[in-house]
mmCIF file of C-alpha atoms and ligand atoms in Angstrom:
data_model
loop_
_atom_site.group_PDB
_atom_site.id
_atom_site.type_symbol
_atom_site.label_atom_id
_atom_site.label_comp_id
_atom_site.label_asym_id
_atom_site.label_seq_id
_atom_site.Cartn_x
_atom_site.Cartn_y
_atom_site.Cartn_z
ATOM 1 C CA UNK A 1 -0.266 -0.538 -0.361
ATOM 2 C CA UNK A 2 1.768 3.741 -0.178
ATOM 3 C CA UNK A 3 0.610 6.331 2.149
ATOM 4 C CA UNK A 4 1.127 9.642 1.751
ATOM 5 C CA UNK A 5 3.065 11.764 4.823
ATOM 6 C CA UNK A 6 3.192 15.162 4.564
ATOM 7 C CA UNK A 7 5.811 16.630 6.338
ATOM 8 C CA UNK A 8 6.311 20.177 8.531
ATOM 9 C CA UNK A 9 9.626 19.677 9.519
ATOM 10 C CA UNK A 10 9.014 23.641 11.456
ATOM 11 C CA UNK A 11 12.645 25.289 12.468
ATOM 12 C CA UNK A 12 15.481 24.635 15.160
ATOM 13 C CA UNK A 13 16.374 20.973 15.689
ATOM 14 C CA UNK A 14 12.744 20.441 13.164
ATOM 15 C CA UNK A 15 13.855 19.143 10.270
ATOM 16 C CA UNK A 16 17.308 16.912 12.330
ATOM 17 C CA UNK A 17 14.360 15.010 13.830
ATOM 18 C CA UNK A 18 11.935 14.638 11.521
ATOM 19 C CA UNK A 19 14.348 13.401 9.350
ATOM 20 C CA UNK A 20 15.141 10.821 11.644
ATOM 21 C CA UNK A 21 11.454 9.449 11.986
ATOM 22 C CA UNK A 22 11.732 9.499 7.719
ATOM 23 C CA UNK A 23 14.359 7.236 7.657
ATOM 24 C CA UNK A 24 12.988 5.225 10.608
ATOM 25 C CA UNK A 25 9.717 5.386 8.021
ATOM 26 C CA UNK A 26 12.095 4.245 5.257
ATOM 27 C CA UNK A 27 13.329 1.947 6.753
ATOM 28 C CA UNK A 28 9.902 -0.088 8.263
ATOM 29 C CA UNK A 29 8.827 0.067 4.396
ATOM 30 C CA UNK A 30 11.687 -1.881 2.890
ATOM 31 C CA UNK A 31 10.921 -4.031 5.928
ATOM 32 C CA UNK A 32 7.620 -5.026 5.496
ATOM 33 C CA UNK A 33 6.443 -3.843 1.443
ATOM 34 C CA UNK A 34 4.983 -0.124 2.283
ATOM 35 C CA UNK A 35 5.173 2.942 0.089
ATOM 36 C CA UNK A 36 5.193 5.513 1.715
ATOM 37 C CA UNK A 37 5.084 9.015 -0.178
ATOM 38 C CA UNK A 38 6.899 11.647 1.163
ATOM 39 C CA UNK A 39 6.542 15.544 0.804
ATOM 40 C CA UNK A 40 7.713 18.449 2.524
ATOM 41 C CA UNK A 41 5.694 21.743 3.319
ATOM 42 C CA UNK A 42 6.201 24.752 5.477
ATOM 43 C CA UNK A 43 4.712 25.976 8.277
ATOM 44 C CA UNK A 44 6.622 28.209 11.124
ATOM 45 C CA UNK A 45 8.935 30.511 11.446
ATOM 46 C CA UNK A 46 10.577 28.559 7.695
ATOM 47 C CA UNK A 47 7.251 29.679 6.438
ATOM 48 C CA UNK A 48 7.477 33.322 7.714
ATOM 49 C CA UNK A 49 11.504 33.471 6.392
ATOM 50 C CA UNK A 50 9.344 32.312 2.548
ATOM 51 C CA UNK A 51 6.364 33.324 2.243
ATOM 52 C CA UNK A 52 5.774 36.050 5.340
ATOM 53 C CA UNK A 53 2.887 34.101 6.827
ATOM 54 C CA UNK A 54 3.872 31.330 9.794
ATOM 55 C CA UNK A 55 0.867 28.549 7.574
ATOM 56 C CA UNK A 56 0.897 29.406 4.393
ATOM 57 C CA UNK A 57 -2.254 27.785 2.349
ATOM 58 C CA UNK A 58 -0.218 24.742 -0.046
ATOM 59 C CA UNK A 59 0.601 23.944 3.586
ATOM 60 C CA UNK A 60 -2.610 23.541 4.982
ATOM 61 C CA UNK A 61 -4.480 22.199 1.105
ATOM 62 C CA UNK A 62 -1.413 19.840 1.086
ATOM 63 C CA UNK A 63 -2.073 18.765 4.580
ATOM 64 C CA UNK A 64 -5.552 17.743 3.499
ATOM 65 C CA UNK A 65 -4.494 15.531 1.252
ATOM 66 C CA UNK A 66 -2.161 13.353 3.038
ATOM 67 C CA UNK A 67 -3.355 10.234 4.475
ATOM 68 C CA UNK A 68 -1.349 11.960 7.553
ATOM 69 C CA UNK A 69 1.211 14.838 8.567
ATOM 70 C CA UNK A 70 4.498 14.431 10.707
ATOM 71 C CA UNK A 71 5.276 17.079 12.405
ATOM 72 C CA UNK A 72 8.908 18.731 13.849
ATOM 73 C CA UNK A 73 8.273 22.100 15.271
ATOM 74 C CA UNK A 74 8.126 25.519 15.393
ATOM 75 C CA UNK A 75 9.484 28.647 16.321
ATOM 76 C CA UNK A 76 12.789 30.159 17.766
ATOM 77 C CA UNK A 77 14.596 33.715 19.199
ATOM 78 C CA UNK A 78 14.258 35.003 15.203
ATOM 79 C CA UNK A 79 10.536 35.647 15.409
ATOM 80 C CA UNK A 80 9.961 36.401 18.933
ATOM 81 C CA UNK A 81 8.838 39.645 18.826
ATOM 82 C CA UNK A 82 6.757 39.552 16.148
ATOM 83 C CA UNK A 83 2.829 39.556 16.938
ATOM 84 C CA UNK A 84 1.011 37.707 18.256
ATOM 85 C CA UNK A 85 -1.560 36.285 15.074
ATOM 86 C CA UNK A 86 2.205 36.395 13.144
ATOM 87 C CA UNK A 87 4.200 33.855 15.570
ATOM 88 C CA UNK A 88 5.131 30.754 14.776
ATOM 89 C CA UNK A 89 2.940 29.118 17.288
ATOM 90 C CA UNK A 90 0.262 29.676 15.836
ATOM 91 C CA UNK A 91 0.654 28.272 13.070
ATOM 92 C CA UNK A 92 -0.030 25.204 14.937
ATOM 93 C CA UNK A 93 -3.687 25.473 16.971
ATOM 94 C CA UNK A 94 -4.000 26.842 12.730
ATOM 95 C CA UNK A 95 -3.718 23.451 11.226
ATOM 96 C CA UNK A 96 -5.449 21.526 13.596
ATOM 97 C CA UNK A 97 -7.952 23.890 13.007
ATOM 98 C CA UNK A 98 -7.460 22.498 9.541
ATOM 99 C CA UNK A 99 -7.491 19.852 10.434
ATOM 100 C CA UNK A 100 -10.414 19.400 12.240
ATOM 101 C CA UNK A 101 -7.986 17.757 15.245
ATOM 102 C CA UNK A 102 -10.725 17.422 18.524
ATOM 103 C CA UNK A 103 -8.466 15.043 20.373
ATOM 104 C CA UNK A 104 -5.096 14.817 21.243
ATOM 105 C CA UNK A 105 -3.301 11.523 22.757
ATOM 106 C CA UNK A 106 -0.344 12.109 25.027
ATOM 107 C CA UNK A 107 1.421 8.839 25.856
ATOM 108 C CA UNK A 108 3.500 9.251 29.568
ATOM 109 C CA UNK A 109 5.443 6.211 29.182
ATOM 110 C CA UNK A 110 8.425 5.571 32.367
ATOM 111 C CA UNK A 111 10.889 3.470 30.309
ATOM 112 C CA UNK A 112 12.475 1.243 33.574
ATOM 113 C CA UNK A 113 15.949 1.902 31.058
ATOM 114 C CA UNK A 114 15.429 5.583 32.323
ATOM 115 C CA UNK A 115 14.364 5.291 35.796
ATOM 116 C CA UNK A 116 16.779 7.142 37.143
ATOM 117 C CA UNK A 117 15.235 11.113 34.506
ATOM 118 C CA UNK A 118 12.184 10.649 37.511
ATOM 119 C CA UNK A 119 11.911 12.992 39.474
ATOM 120 C CA UNK A 120 9.694 10.879 41.897
ATOM 121 C CA UNK A 121 10.407 8.288 44.943
ATOM 122 C CA UNK A 122 12.223 5.640 43.903
ATOM 123 C CA UNK A 123 9.742 3.008 45.437
ATOM 124 C CA UNK A 124 6.649 5.784 43.495
ATOM 125 C CA UNK A 125 7.999 4.124 39.918
ATOM 126 C CA UNK A 126 9.351 0.734 40.643
ATOM 127 C CA UNK A 127 7.888 -0.586 38.437
ATOM 128 C CA UNK A 128 7.356 2.639 35.870
ATOM 129 C CA UNK A 129 3.936 3.293 34.748
ATOM 130 C CA UNK A 130 2.784 3.764 30.769
ATOM 131 C CA UNK A 131 -0.456 6.414 30.722
ATOM 132 C CA UNK A 132 -2.025 7.232 27.825
ATOM 133 C CA UNK A 133 -4.252 10.722 28.061
ATOM 134 C CA UNK A 134 -6.908 11.271 25.960
ATOM 135 C CA UNK A 135 -6.996 15.464 26.201
ATOM 136 C CA UNK A 136 -10.496 17.264 24.326
ATOM 137 C CA UNK A 137 -9.102 19.912 21.748
ATOM 138 C CA UNK A 138 -11.341 21.664 20.189
ATOM 139 C CA UNK A 139 -13.788 22.896 22.886
ATOM 140 C CA UNK A 140 -14.379 23.759 26.128
ATOM 141 C CA UNK A 141 -13.282 27.240 28.167
ATOM 142 C CA UNK A 142 -10.621 27.721 25.547
ATOM 143 C CA UNK A 143 -12.302 28.327 22.552
ATOM 144 C CA UNK A 144 -16.056 29.666 24.676
ATOM 145 C CA UNK A 145 -17.176 33.334 25.312
ATOM 146 C CA UNK A 146 -15.108 35.763 27.235
ATOM 147 C CA UNK A 147 -14.933 39.106 27.319
ATOM 148 C CA UNK A 148 -13.855 42.328 29.542
ATOM 149 C CA UNK A 149 -16.841 44.763 31.736
ATOM 150 C CA UNK A 150 -17.351 46.482 34.171
ATOM 151 C CA UNK A 151 -18.815 45.000 37.334
ATOM 152 C CA UNK A 152 -19.769 44.659 40.716
ATOM 153 C CA UNK A 153 -15.942 45.847 41.700
ATOM 154 C CA UNK A 154 -14.557 47.502 38.356
ATOM 155 C CA UNK A 155 -12.847 45.897 35.636
ATOM 156 C CA UNK A 156 -13.011 42.172 35.074
ATOM 157 C CA UNK A 157 -12.774 39.442 32.735
ATOM 158 C CA UNK A 158 -14.335 36.008 31.770
ATOM 159 C CA UNK A 159 -14.235 33.062 30.318
ATOM 160 C CA UNK A 160 -16.662 30.723 29.599
ATOM 161 C CA UNK A 161 -16.953 26.709 29.528
ATOM 162 C CA UNK A 162 -19.269 24.917 27.381
ATOM 163 C CA UNK A 163 -19.450 20.771 26.388
ATOM 164 C CA UNK A 164 -22.151 19.679 23.947
ATOM 165 C CA UNK A 165 -22.959 16.227 24.123
ATOM 166 C CA UNK A 166 -21.568 16.098 20.800
ATOM 167 C CA UNK A 167 -18.409 16.859 21.916
ATOM 168 C CA UNK A 168 -18.664 14.618 25.342
ATOM 169 C CA UNK A 169 -19.650 12.041 23.204
ATOM 170 C CA UNK A 170 -16.982 11.870 20.593
ATOM 171 C CA UNK A 171 -13.884 12.009 22.841
ATOM 172 C CA UNK A 172 -14.884 9.319 25.312
ATOM 173 C CA UNK A 173 -15.539 7.297 22.482
ATOM 174 C CA UNK A 174 -11.906 7.823 21.883
ATOM 175 C CA UNK A 175 -11.278 6.749 25.630
ATOM 176 C CA UNK A 176 -13.645 3.558 25.056
ATOM 177 C CA UNK A 177 -11.457 2.663 21.925
ATOM 178 C CA UNK A 178 -8.212 3.446 23.162
ATOM 179 C CA UNK A 179 -8.686 1.984 26.932
ATOM 180 C CA UNK A 180 -10.052 -1.407 25.007
ATOM 181 C CA UNK A 181 -6.786 -1.925 22.926
ATOM 182 C CA UNK A 182 -5.006 -1.491 26.215
ATOM 183 C CA UNK A 183 -4.889 -2.618 30.198
ATOM 184 C CA UNK A 184 -8.993 -1.420 29.202
ATOM 185 C CA UNK A 185 -9.102 0.480 31.889
ATOM 186 C CA UNK A 186 -10.530 4.082 31.966
ATOM 187 C CA UNK A 187 -10.097 7.010 34.715
ATOM 188 C CA UNK A 188 -12.107 10.534 33.436
ATOM 189 C CA UNK A 189 -11.664 13.291 35.069
ATOM 190 C CA UNK A 190 -13.101 15.971 36.263
ATOM 191 C CA UNK A 191 -14.799 18.519 38.400
ATOM 192 C CA UNK A 192 -18.550 17.252 38.567
ATOM 193 C CA UNK A 193 -18.052 18.376 42.584
ATOM 194 C CA UNK A 194 -18.166 22.519 41.269
ATOM 195 C CA UNK A 195 -19.750 22.695 37.521
ATOM 196 C CA UNK A 196 -22.390 21.625 35.217
ATOM 197 C CA UNK A 197 -20.663 21.336 32.248
ATOM 198 C CA UNK A 198 -18.664 18.340 34.792
ATOM 199 C CA UNK A 199 -21.955 17.003 35.122
ATOM 200 C CA UNK A 200 -22.627 16.204 32.364
ATOM 201 C CA UNK A 201 -19.076 14.832 31.239
ATOM 202 C CA UNK A 202 -19.635 11.881 34.192
ATOM 203 C CA UNK A 203 -23.719 11.846 33.455
ATOM 204 C CA UNK A 204 -22.168 10.682 29.298
ATOM 205 C CA UNK A 205 -19.094 9.136 30.449
ATOM 206 C CA UNK A 206 -21.527 6.389 32.537
ATOM 207 C CA UNK A 207 -24.043 6.012 29.576
ATOM 208 C CA UNK A 208 -21.058 4.363 27.570
ATOM 209 C CA UNK A 209 -19.924 2.789 29.216
ATOM 210 C CA UNK A 210 -22.289 0.761 28.708
ATOM 211 C CA UNK A 211 -21.683 -0.087 25.651
ATOM 212 C CA UNK A 212 -17.496 -1.345 26.923
ATOM 213 C CA UNK A 213 -18.655 -3.752 29.151
ATOM 214 C CA UNK A 214 -14.758 -5.387 28.652
ATOM 215 C CA UNK A 215 -13.556 -1.470 29.831
ATOM 216 C CA UNK A 216 -13.474 -0.636 33.917
ATOM 217 C CA UNK A 217 -14.230 2.731 34.253
ATOM 218 C CA UNK A 218 -13.313 5.462 36.866
ATOM 219 C CA UNK A 219 -14.079 8.789 37.727
ATOM 220 C CA UNK A 220 -11.487 11.097 40.074
ATOM 221 C CA UNK A 221 -11.828 14.922 40.260
ATOM 222 C CA UNK A 222 -8.549 16.910 38.717
ATOM 223 C CA UNK A 223 -7.688 18.105 41.632
ATOM 224 C CA UNK A 224 -7.224 14.300 43.095
ATOM 225 C CA UNK A 225 -6.376 13.074 39.274
ATOM 226 C CA UNK A 226 -2.877 16.882 39.601
ATOM 227 C CA UNK A 227 -2.828 14.556 43.424
ATOM 228 C CA UNK A 228 -2.568 11.537 42.447
ATOM 229 C CA UNK A 229 -0.436 11.271 39.265
ATOM 230 C CA UNK A 230 3.033 11.569 41.782
ATOM 231 C CA UNK A 231 1.467 9.691 44.230
ATOM 232 C CA UNK A 232 0.742 6.709 42.293
ATOM 233 C CA UNK A 233 1.163 6.923 38.450
ATOM 234 C CA UNK A 234 1.456 3.845 38.185
ATOM 235 C CA UNK A 235 -2.832 2.990 39.046
ATOM 236 C CA UNK A 236 -3.132 4.635 34.898
ATOM 237 C CA UNK A 237 -3.851 2.867 31.408
ATOM 238 C CA UNK A 238 -6.271 6.196 29.872
ATOM 239 C CA UNK A 239 -7.517 9.036 31.044
ATOM 240 C CA UNK A 240 -9.932 11.450 29.275
ATOM 241 C CA UNK A 241 -11.640 14.917 30.207
ATOM 242 C CA UNK A 242 -11.531 18.038 28.669
ATOM 243 C CA UNK A 243 -9.864 20.785 26.909
ATOM 244 C CA UNK A 244 -8.326 22.803 30.120
ATOM 245 C CA UNK A 245 -7.490 19.707 32.564
ATOM 246 C CA UNK A 246 -6.158 17.501 29.499
ATOM 247 C CA UNK A 247 -3.602 20.786 29.788
ATOM 248 C CA UNK A 248 -2.981 20.723 33.069
ATOM 249 C CA UNK A 249 -2.473 17.226 33.515
ATOM 250 C CA UNK A 250 -0.114 15.568 29.818
ATOM 251 C CA UNK A 251 1.982 18.542 31.407
ATOM 252 C CA UNK A 252 2.586 16.779 34.814
ATOM 253 C CA UNK A 253 2.636 14.127 33.406
ATOM 254 C CA UNK A 254 5.925 14.148 31.136
ATOM 255 C CA UNK A 255 7.331 16.141 33.139
ATOM 256 C CA UNK A 256 7.405 12.220 35.712
ATOM 257 C CA UNK A 257 8.686 10.408 33.186
ATOM 258 C CA UNK A 258 11.425 13.248 33.613
ATOM 259 C CA UNK A 259 12.856 13.536 29.561
ATOM 260 C CA UNK A 260 11.235 15.815 27.349
ATOM 261 C CA UNK A 261 12.559 14.415 23.999
ATOM 262 C CA UNK A 262 10.699 10.612 24.562
ATOM 263 C CA UNK A 263 7.583 11.427 24.220
ATOM 264 C CA UNK A 264 5.515 11.778 20.820
ATOM 265 C CA UNK A 265 1.712 12.959 21.121
ATOM 266 C CA UNK A 266 -1.025 12.687 17.703
ATOM 267 C CA UNK A 267 -3.909 14.730 17.413
ATOM 268 C CA UNK A 268 -6.988 13.412 15.154
ATOM 269 C CA UNK A 269 -9.915 13.720 13.857
ATOM 270 C CA UNK A 270 -13.394 12.173 11.660
ATOM 271 C CA UNK A 271 -10.899 10.455 9.506
ATOM 272 C CA UNK A 272 -7.985 8.729 10.327
ATOM 273 C CA UNK A 273 -6.322 11.762 8.896
ATOM 274 C CA UNK A 274 -3.847 11.984 11.461
ATOM 275 C CA UNK A 275 -1.654 15.081 12.859
ATOM 276 C CA UNK A 276 2.040 13.266 14.481
ATOM 277 C CA UNK A 277 4.476 15.437 16.581
ATOM 278 C CA UNK A 278 7.185 15.640 19.229
ATOM 279 C CA UNK A 279 5.757 17.160 22.362
ATOM 280 C CA UNK A 280 8.826 19.039 23.137
ATOM 281 C CA UNK A 281 9.519 22.111 21.028
ATOM 282 C CA UNK A 282 12.580 23.674 18.377
ATOM 283 C CA UNK A 283 14.928 23.444 21.234
ATOM 284 C CA UNK A 284 16.631 26.429 19.307
ATOM 285 C CA UNK A 285 19.392 25.801 22.111
ATOM 286 C CA UNK A 286 21.016 22.972 20.310
ATOM 287 C CA UNK A 287 19.265 23.451 16.804
ATOM 288 C CA UNK A 288 21.335 22.192 14.105
ATOM 289 C CA UNK A 289 24.396 20.569 16.453
ATOM 290 C CA UNK A 290 22.989 17.172 15.934
ATOM 291 C CA UNK A 291 22.299 16.355 19.832
ATOM 292 C CA UNK A 292 19.223 17.041 19.325
ATOM 293 C CA UNK A 293 17.507 13.367 20.932
ATOM 294 C CA UNK A 294 15.165 12.216 17.698
ATOM 295 C CA UNK A 295 12.852 9.009 20.131
ATOM 296 C CA UNK A 296 9.231 11.602 20.923
ATOM 297 C CA UNK A 297 9.669 12.297 16.869
ATOM 298 C CA UNK A 298 9.558 8.668 15.941
ATOM 299 C CA UNK A 299 8.091 7.227 18.166
ATOM 300 C CA UNK A 300 5.340 9.878 17.306
ATOM 301 C CA UNK A 301 6.243 7.884 13.825
ATOM 302 C CA UNK A 302 4.682 5.023 14.787
ATOM 303 C CA UNK A 303 1.555 6.619 16.429
ATOM 304 C CA UNK A 304 1.174 6.830 13.098
ATOM 305 C CA UNK A 305 1.393 3.709 11.010
ATOM 306 C CA UNK A 306 -0.150 2.971 14.606
ATOM 307 C CA UNK A 307 -3.570 5.549 14.467
ATOM 308 C CA UNK A 308 -3.982 6.336 10.658
ATOM 309 C CA UNK A 309 -2.783 3.314 8.784
ATOM 310 C CA UNK A 310 -3.888 0.427 11.431
ATOM 311 C CA UNK A 311 -0.783 -1.281 11.565
ATOM 312 C CA UNK A 312 0.052 -2.239 14.386
ATOM 313 C CA UNK A 313 3.217 -4.701 13.532
ATOM 314 C CA UNK A 314 4.741 -1.551 12.114
ATOM 315 C CA UNK A 315 4.182 0.015 15.477
ATOM 316 C CA UNK A 316 4.631 -2.314 17.767
ATOM 317 C CA UNK A 317 8.552 -3.028 16.045
ATOM 318 C CA UNK A 318 9.307 0.456 16.305
ATOM 319 C CA UNK A 319 8.463 0.744 20.151
ATOM 320 C CA UNK A 320 10.059 -2.354 20.834
ATOM 321 C CA UNK A 321 13.941 -1.422 18.794
ATOM 322 C CA UNK A 322 13.582 2.147 20.691
ATOM 323 C CA UNK A 323 12.547 -0.033 23.904
ATOM 324 C CA UNK A 324 16.068 -2.381 23.217
ATOM 325 C CA UNK A 325 18.022 1.157 22.234
ATOM 326 C CA UNK A 326 17.776 1.673 25.308
ATOM 327 C CA UNK A 327 17.724 -0.966 27.511
ATOM 328 C CA UNK A 328 21.344 -1.554 25.686
ATOM 329 C CA UNK A 329 22.094 1.693 27.274
ATOM 330 C CA UNK A 330 22.418 3.831 24.776
ATOM 331 C CA UNK A 331 21.606 7.154 25.342
ATOM 332 C CA UNK A 332 21.271 10.740 24.057
ATOM 333 C CA UNK A 333 22.774 14.060 26.130
ATOM 334 C CA UNK A 334 19.551 15.007 27.567
ATOM 335 C CA UNK A 335 19.664 12.173 28.820
ATOM 336 C CA UNK A 336 22.746 10.954 29.357
ATOM 337 C CA UNK A 337 23.430 12.532 32.704
ATOM 338 C CA UNK A 338 26.934 13.024 31.273
ATOM 339 C CA UNK A 339 28.003 9.397 30.436
ATOM 340 C CA UNK A 340 29.159 8.912 26.375
ATOM 341 C CA UNK A 341 26.584 10.443 24.126
ATOM 342 C CA UNK A 342 25.107 9.433 20.273
ATOM 343 C CA UNK A 343 23.929 11.987 17.460
ATOM 344 C CA UNK A 344 20.683 12.207 17.174
ATOM 345 C CA UNK A 345 22.035 10.365 13.452
ATOM 346 C CA UNK A 346 23.631 7.624 15.435
ATOM 347 C CA UNK A 347 20.891 7.281 18.294
ATOM 348 C CA UNK A 348 18.801 6.902 14.412
ATOM 349 C CA UNK A 349 21.291 4.584 13.691
ATOM 350 C CA UNK A 350 20.404 2.673 16.393
ATOM 351 C CA UNK A 351 17.155 2.122 16.210
ATOM 352 C CA UNK A 352 16.636 1.424 12.923
ATOM 353 C CA UNK A 353 19.811 -1.765 12.890
ATOM 354 C CA UNK A 354 17.762 -2.757 16.000
ATOM 355 C CA UNK A 355 14.372 -2.414 13.982
HETATM 356 P P1 LIG B 401 11.258 23.222 24.434
HETATM 357 O O1 LIG B 401 10.792 21.799 24.248
HETATM 358 O O2 LIG B 401 11.993 23.680 22.590
HETATM 359 O O3 LIG B 401 12.986 23.437 24.989
HETATM 360 C C1 LIG B 401 13.427 23.103 26.029
HETATM 361 C C2 LIG B 401 14.287 22.696 26.636
HETATM 362 O O4 LIG B 401 14.391 20.680 26.195
HETATM 363 C C3 LIG B 401 15.952 22.999 25.942
HETATM 364 O O5 LIG B 401 16.176 22.947 27.184
HETATM 365 C C4 LIG B 401 16.203 22.217 24.198
HETATM 366 O O6 LIG B 401 17.520 22.471 23.756
HETATM 367 C C5 LIG B 401 15.235 20.593 25.299
HETATM 368 N N1 LIG B 401 14.611 19.675 24.453
HETATM 369 C C6 LIG B 401 13.303 19.524 23.995
HETATM 370 N N2 LIG B 401 12.897 18.920 22.362
HETATM 371 C C7 LIG B 401 14.629 18.278 22.944
HETATM 372 C C8 LIG B 401 15.287 16.670 22.196
HETATM 373 N N3 LIG B 401 14.316 16.195 20.993
HETATM 374 N N4 LIG B 401 16.263 16.857 22.622
HETATM 375 C C9 LIG B 401 17.601 17.117 23.145
HETATM 376 N N5 LIG B 401 17.027 17.924 23.994
HETATM 377 C C10 LIG B 401 15.560 18.889 24.011
HETATM 378 O O7 LIG B 401 11.124 24.345 25.007
HETATM 379 P P2 LIG B 401 11.544 26.123 24.704
HETATM 380 O O8 LIG B 401 12.701 26.039 25.024
HETATM 381 O O9 LIG B 401 10.392 26.580 25.952
HETATM 382 O O10 LIG B 401 10.371 26.738 23.139
HETATM 383 C C11 LIG B 401 11.792 26.726 22.415
HETATM 384 C C12 LIG B 401 10.673 27.052 21.517
HETATM 385 O O11 LIG B 401 9.818 25.972 21.052
HETATM 386 C C13 LIG B 401 10.082 28.158 21.402
HETATM 387 O O12 LIG B 401 10.500 28.838 20.468
HETATM 388 C C14 LIG B 401 8.433 28.307 21.706
HETATM 389 O O13 LIG B 401 7.499 28.436 20.876
HETATM 390 C C15 LIG B 401 8.311 26.945 20.437
HETATM 391 N N6 LIG B 401 8.193 25.648 21.475
HETATM 392 C C16 LIG B 401 7.196 24.957 20.247
HETATM 393 C C17 LIG B 401 6.311 24.760 20.246
HETATM 394 C C18 LIG B 401 6.130 23.816 19.131
HETATM 395 O O14 LIG B 401 6.924 23.516 17.644
HETATM 396 N N7 LIG B 401 4.523 22.229 18.973
HETATM 397 C C19 LIG B 401 6.483 23.090 21.652
HETATM 398 C C20 LIG B 401 6.593 24.361 22.525
HETATM 399 C C21 LIG B 401 8.061 25.473 22.507
#
């Protein structure tokens, strides 16, 4: 089969890490008899420099015509003084909206080989953890009515949270299906003791749970969830939550893995076409030096194989190769703690060799 993949290399380390992932995908194609067709499009600072806007129309159309899209990262000091709507980061919101991506999947996994990077106490993470956060991405308070007004005490600002049944049902469906493919445990996180949106959220999740008798479903209040993530992260398998709670909890979860260069993400909509990207930024401090850890982007490509193309075996092959490389003791500088470190290209070579 031929799969058309749009490449958004972006800025800083973006081109280096996307090229690493492309090399891994090419090795997978060769091994399993697939064909990946890669088409690069400009985004972020690179697009600003070439055509004066962070998200050219050609990029949007190219992504919409692709079977899936792999993104590096955007931004850097060169464009930091531009006004908000011309900032490279604006392109990220633009492309997610254009592709109608309402789900963000963020795994937070502590690799046994990297336990020492975890900031939590050793006994808490003795058995590691492997969490998948399913965050609603296009609704809730970030997209609700907002404004400034004169109130009882003078100037005031307000933001509103609104969730429709349709929005909750479609994200809950992704979460239940994801849990079904993993350890069949779903924790739905809300603030149902205070918020009406959370009460509707909880009611709908309970209704839907009846259709997934094989998935154990629990509710948890967001304040407790923030605490449980650092107290006992291994209790979680799949978490589903709203846009703002997911924003905060997924950053907390990524921090307790201790290694930002290792974490991939996927943004999905109603079609199989997704946007896959590492959770880290463009790391301008190490750009162009062959120092970046390519693993987050390589694992993003593995997520693409699974979620967009349903190539389970091929996706697992990448994940296992990364595990083996780490278990064999190979590290990039960010996870080497002063020990011997491989460059971006050499780490990619090792992963390809382990496939
Ligand atoms: P960052 O994630 O780029 O870097 C934070 C630190 O982590 C840096 O020390 C960096 O060297 C290190 N780091 C990040 N990824 C790494 C990797 N793969 N390998 C090794 N080390 C890595 O965050 P920042 O410094 O706050 O932001 C830099 C730029 O990236 C800014 O312009 C910011 O707006 C942008 N940004 C973009 C995205 C995105 O494209 N999705 C996300 C966050 C930040």
